[in-house]
Short mmCIF file of C-alpha atoms in Angstrom, two decimals:
data_model
loop_
_atom_site.label_atom_id
_atom_site.label_comp_id
_atom_site.label_asym_id
_atom_site.label_seq_id
_atom_site.Cartn_x
_atom_site.Cartn_y
_atom_site.Cartn_z
CA GLN A 1 -18.06 -5.92 -4.95
CA VAL A 2 -15.59 -3.24 -3.89
CA GLN A 3 -14.32 -1.08 -6.74
CA LEU A 4 -11.76 1.70 -6.63
CA VAL A 5 -11.14 3.43 -9.96
CA GLU A 6 -8.46 6.09 -10.19
CA SER A 7 -8.26 8.75 -12.85
CA GLY A 8 -6.47 12.01 -13.54
CA GLY A 9 -2.94 10.82 -14.17
CA GLY A 10 -0.83 12.02 -17.06
CA VAL A 11 2.29 13.91 -18.04
CA VAL A 12 2.85 17.23 -16.26
CA GLN A 13 5.75 19.67 -16.15
CA PRO A 14 7.77 20.21 -12.98
CA GLY A 15 6.21 22.82 -10.72
CA ARG A 16 2.71 22.32 -12.11
CA SER A 17 -0.35 20.79 -10.44
CA LEU A 18 -2.54 17.75 -10.97
CA ARG A 19 -5.62 16.34 -9.24
CA LEU A 20 -6.20 12.61 -8.97
CA SER A 21 -9.65 11.13 -8.35
CA CYS A 22 -10.70 7.73 -7.07
CA ALA A 23 -14.32 6.68 -7.57
CA ALA A 24 -15.36 4.22 -4.87
CA SER A 25 -18.29 1.82 -5.07
CA GLY A 26 -19.56 -1.43 -3.61
CA PHE A 27 -19.09 -0.48 0.04
CA SER A 28 -20.06 2.15 2.59
CA PHE A 29 -17.61 4.92 1.71
CA THR A 30 -18.10 6.73 5.03
CA SER A 31 -17.15 3.65 7.04
CA TYR A 32 -13.51 3.45 5.96
CA ALA A 33 -10.35 5.50 6.15
CA MET A 34 -8.75 5.90 2.72
CA HIS A 35 -5.13 6.22 1.65
CA TRP A 36 -2.99 7.02 -1.34
CA VAL A 37 0.08 4.84 -1.94
CA ARG A 38 2.49 5.37 -4.82
CA GLN A 39 5.10 3.30 -6.60
CA ALA A 40 7.87 4.83 -8.69
CA PRO A 41 8.91 2.85 -11.77
CA GLY A 42 10.84 -0.24 -10.70
CA GLU A 43 10.65 0.74 -7.05
CA GLY A 44 8.75 -0.32 -3.93
CA LEU A 45 5.60 0.97 -2.29
CA ASP A 46 5.61 4.45 -0.80
CA TRP A 47 2.82 5.60 1.50
CA VAL A 48 1.53 9.09 0.59
CA ALA A 49 -1.44 10.15 2.69
CA VAL A 50 -4.45 9.12 4.78
CA ILE A 51 -7.87 10.62 5.47
CA SER A 52 -10.09 9.28 8.24
CA ARG A 53 -13.69 8.16 7.81
CA ASP A 54 -15.08 11.46 9.03
CA GLU A 55 -12.29 13.63 7.53
CA SER A 56 -11.23 14.73 11.02
CA TYR A 57 -7.73 13.30 10.58
CA VAL A 58 -5.43 13.67 7.62
CA HIS A 59 -1.71 13.01 7.49
CA TYR A 60 1.00 12.99 4.85
CA GLY A 61 4.33 11.42 4.16
CA ASP A 62 7.32 13.71 4.65
CA SER A 63 8.10 13.88 0.94
CA VAL A 64 4.68 15.33 0.04
CA GLU A 65 3.79 17.32 3.18
CA GLY A 66 2.84 20.87 2.26
CA ARG A 67 2.47 20.07 -1.45
CA PHE A 68 -0.27 17.42 -1.59
CA THR A 69 -3.80 17.54 -0.18
CA ILE A 70 -6.04 14.52 0.36
CA SER A 71 -9.80 14.98 0.53
CA ARG A 72 -13.02 13.06 0.03
CA ASP A 73 -16.50 13.90 -1.26
CA ILE A 74 -19.07 11.77 0.49
CA SER A 75 -21.88 12.70 -1.89
CA LYS A 76 -19.81 11.51 -4.85
CA THR A 77 -18.08 8.65 -2.94
CA THR A 78 -14.83 9.93 -4.40
CA LEU A 79 -11.35 10.32 -2.95
CA TYR A 80 -9.04 13.03 -4.23
CA LEU A 81 -5.36 13.88 -4.20
CA GLU A 82 -4.47 17.43 -5.13
CA MET A 83 -0.79 17.57 -6.05
CA ASN A 84 1.02 20.91 -6.30
CA SER A 85 4.63 21.90 -7.01
CA LEU A 86 5.23 18.57 -8.66
CA ARG A 87 8.78 17.29 -8.93
CA ALA A 88 10.43 14.63 -11.06
CA ASP A 89 10.62 12.30 -8.06
CA ASP A 90 6.82 12.38 -7.78
CA THR A 91 6.70 10.28 -10.95
CA ALA A 92 4.89 7.09 -9.97
CA VAL A 93 1.78 4.98 -10.23
CA TYR A 94 -0.64 6.30 -7.62
CA TYR A 95 -2.96 3.78 -5.95
CA CYS A 96 -6.17 4.55 -4.10
CA VAL A 97 -6.41 2.15 -1.16
CA ARG A 98 -9.10 1.26 1.37
CA GLU A 99 -8.02 0.67 4.96
CA GLY A 100 -9.88 -2.43 6.11
CA GLY A 101 -8.52 -2.48 9.64
CA ALA A 102 -6.04 -1.02 12.08
CA GLY A 103 -2.33 -1.04 11.35
CA CYS A 104 -2.78 -0.07 7.72
CA ARG A 105 -4.61 -3.20 6.59
CA PHE A 106 -4.99 -2.24 2.92
CA ASP A 107 -7.67 -4.67 1.81
CA ASN A 108 -8.65 -3.15 -1.51
CA TRP A 109 -6.51 -1.38 -4.10
CA GLY A 110 -7.39 0.47 -7.27
CA GLN A 111 -5.67 -0.33 -10.54
CA GLY A 112 -3.50 2.78 -10.23
CA THR A 113 -2.98 5.87 -12.35
CA LEU A 114 0.42 6.91 -13.71
CA VAL A 115 1.74 10.39 -13.05
CA THR A 116 4.82 11.43 -15.02
CA VAL A 117 6.53 14.69 -14.09
CA SER A 118 8.79 15.74 -16.93
CA SER A 119 9.64 18.80 -18.96
CA GLN B 1 15.78 3.48 2.57
CA SER B 2 12.62 1.73 3.77
CA VAL B 3 11.53 1.83 7.40
CA LEU B 4 10.90 -1.93 7.36
CA THR B 5 13.70 -4.21 6.19
CA GLN B 6 13.15 -7.14 3.85
CA PRO B 7 15.62 -9.23 1.86
CA PRO B 8 15.71 -8.04 -1.77
CA SER B 9 15.20 -11.52 -3.16
CA VAL B 10 14.55 -15.15 -2.27
CA SER B 11 14.31 -18.22 -4.43
CA ALA B 12 13.32 -21.85 -4.14
CA ALA B 13 12.24 -24.76 -6.29
CA PRO B 14 8.62 -25.64 -7.06
CA GLY B 15 7.00 -27.51 -4.19
CA GLN B 16 9.49 -26.17 -1.66
CA ARG B 17 8.92 -23.76 1.21
CA VAL B 18 10.26 -20.23 1.53
CA THR B 19 10.15 -17.57 4.21
CA ILE B 20 10.45 -13.80 3.87
CA SER B 21 11.46 -11.72 6.86
CA CYS B 22 10.41 -8.18 7.75
CA SER B 23 12.27 -6.30 10.45
CA GLY B 24 11.10 -3.12 12.10
CA SER B 25 11.11 -1.36 15.45
CA ASN B 26 9.04 -0.70 18.56
CA SER B 27 7.22 2.17 16.87
CA ASN B 28 5.85 0.04 14.02
CA ILE B 29 5.90 -3.77 14.07
CA GLY B 30 6.39 -3.79 17.82
CA LYS B 31 3.16 -1.88 18.28
CA PHE B 32 0.86 -2.66 15.33
CA HIS B 33 -0.37 -5.58 13.29
CA VAL B 34 1.54 -6.45 10.13
CA SER B 35 0.07 -7.02 6.69
CA TRP B 36 1.65 -8.71 3.68
CA TYR B 37 0.96 -7.92 0.04
CA GLN B 38 1.62 -9.82 -3.16
CA GLN B 39 2.27 -7.86 -6.35
CA LEU B 40 2.27 -9.88 -9.54
CA PRO B 41 4.04 -8.28 -12.51
CA GLY B 42 2.10 -5.36 -13.95
CA THR B 43 -0.69 -5.48 -11.38
CA ALA B 44 -1.71 -3.67 -8.21
CA PRO B 45 -0.70 -5.15 -4.85
CA LYS B 46 -3.11 -7.60 -3.24
CA LEU B 47 -3.63 -8.23 0.48
CA LEU B 48 -2.22 -11.63 1.37
CA ILE B 49 -2.01 -11.63 5.16
CA TYR B 50 -3.44 -9.20 7.72
CA ASP B 51 -3.30 -8.89 11.50
CA ASN B 52 0.04 -10.76 11.42
CA ASN B 53 -1.38 -14.17 10.56
CA GLU B 54 -4.89 -13.91 9.13
CA ARG B 55 -5.74 -14.74 5.53
CA PRO B 56 -8.46 -12.92 3.57
CA SER B 57 -11.02 -15.15 1.96
CA GLY B 58 -9.68 -16.72 -1.21
CA ILE B 59 -6.05 -16.80 -0.09
CA PRO B 60 -4.87 -20.43 0.12
CA ASP B 61 -3.48 -21.78 3.37
CA ARG B 62 -0.11 -22.27 1.65
CA PHE B 63 0.45 -18.66 2.75
CA SER B 64 1.02 -17.95 6.46
CA GLY B 65 2.28 -15.13 8.62
CA SER B 66 3.76 -14.71 12.05
CA LYS B 67 5.09 -11.93 14.24
CA SER B 68 7.49 -11.85 17.15
CA GLY B 69 8.57 -8.63 18.82
CA THR B 70 9.69 -6.23 16.11
CA SER B 71 9.89 -8.77 13.28
CA ALA B 72 7.41 -10.55 11.07
CA THR B 73 7.68 -13.46 8.67
CA LEU B 74 5.72 -14.57 5.63
CA GLY B 75 5.82 -18.27 4.81
CA ILE B 76 4.84 -19.90 1.56
CA THR B 77 4.68 -23.67 1.18
CA GLY B 78 4.17 -25.82 -1.92
CA LEU B 79 5.70 -23.16 -4.14
CA GLN B 80 4.19 -22.72 -7.59
CA THR B 81 5.48 -20.79 -10.57
CA GLY B 82 2.44 -18.55 -10.21
CA ASP B 83 3.79 -17.39 -6.84
CA GLU B 84 6.60 -15.49 -8.57
CA ALA B 85 5.95 -11.92 -7.50
CA ASP B 86 7.12 -9.09 -5.29
CA TYR B 87 6.08 -9.36 -1.64
CA TYR B 88 5.78 -6.39 0.71
CA CYS B 89 5.21 -6.12 4.44
CA GLY B 90 3.48 -3.06 5.83
CA THR B 91 2.10 -1.48 8.97
CA TRP B 92 1.63 1.88 10.73
CA ASP B 93 4.46 3.74 12.45
CA ASP B 94 3.59 5.72 15.57
CA SER B 95 6.70 7.91 15.58
CA LEU B 96 6.31 8.92 11.96
CA SER B 97 2.48 8.97 12.02
CA ALA B 98 2.76 7.30 8.64
CA GLY B 99 2.14 4.05 6.86
CA VAL B 100 5.37 2.18 6.27
CA PHE B 101 6.40 -0.64 3.96
CA GLY B 102 9.36 -2.89 3.50
CA GLY B 103 11.43 -2.45 0.36
CA GLY B 104 9.90 -5.56 -1.17
CA THR B 105 11.19 -9.08 -1.80
CA LYS B 106 11.25 -10.62 -5.24
CA LEU B 107 10.37 -14.30 -5.12
CA THR B 108 11.77 -16.50 -7.87
CA VAL B 109 10.51 -20.05 -8.24
CA LEU B 110 13.35 -21.85 -9.96
#
């Protein structure tokens, strides 16, 4: 049974940093690309970043490029999102998502972790 | 402003049929498969349709998908009150090198 469990969310001041983690289990972690998708309160889904199976390809949404870093630790089967220079508009629930097929087939989602950027 | 365009809301009576449209461009829907997601209140999104018209195991055949050119459509028949949720379409965009979603459609079962 696929499980994705996010952690690391919380309240942080503007300009500070935060690292999110996503513990993956129940599947071969090295066989899937992984993404982060966020959702601001009352808003729609916003794609954040992707990392390929072998970490050779990473890409970010325009709003987080240069501030966020996605990475994965194969030995710990964990996905990370390092978030720097946080802004109020980064406030959202952040979901760890498995890509089950081409074209962004997001077949498994974590429960999400809330990040609130506020002074 | 979302890259993919969906109607903000749709509604229908129990037992009826509803469709939700998703409009894109040649760099996204025109080139890649479309997925649909259902988000019940207070929960994470769930994959409903993938590869334009395929259903994951456990998804009833009341849910269907189609794609034509740069547009896709989600269909739901035999509406139930439990279908009240937000529905999102999504795919990859070649020009942006990014995942893209529609703005979401809120389904109300009257």
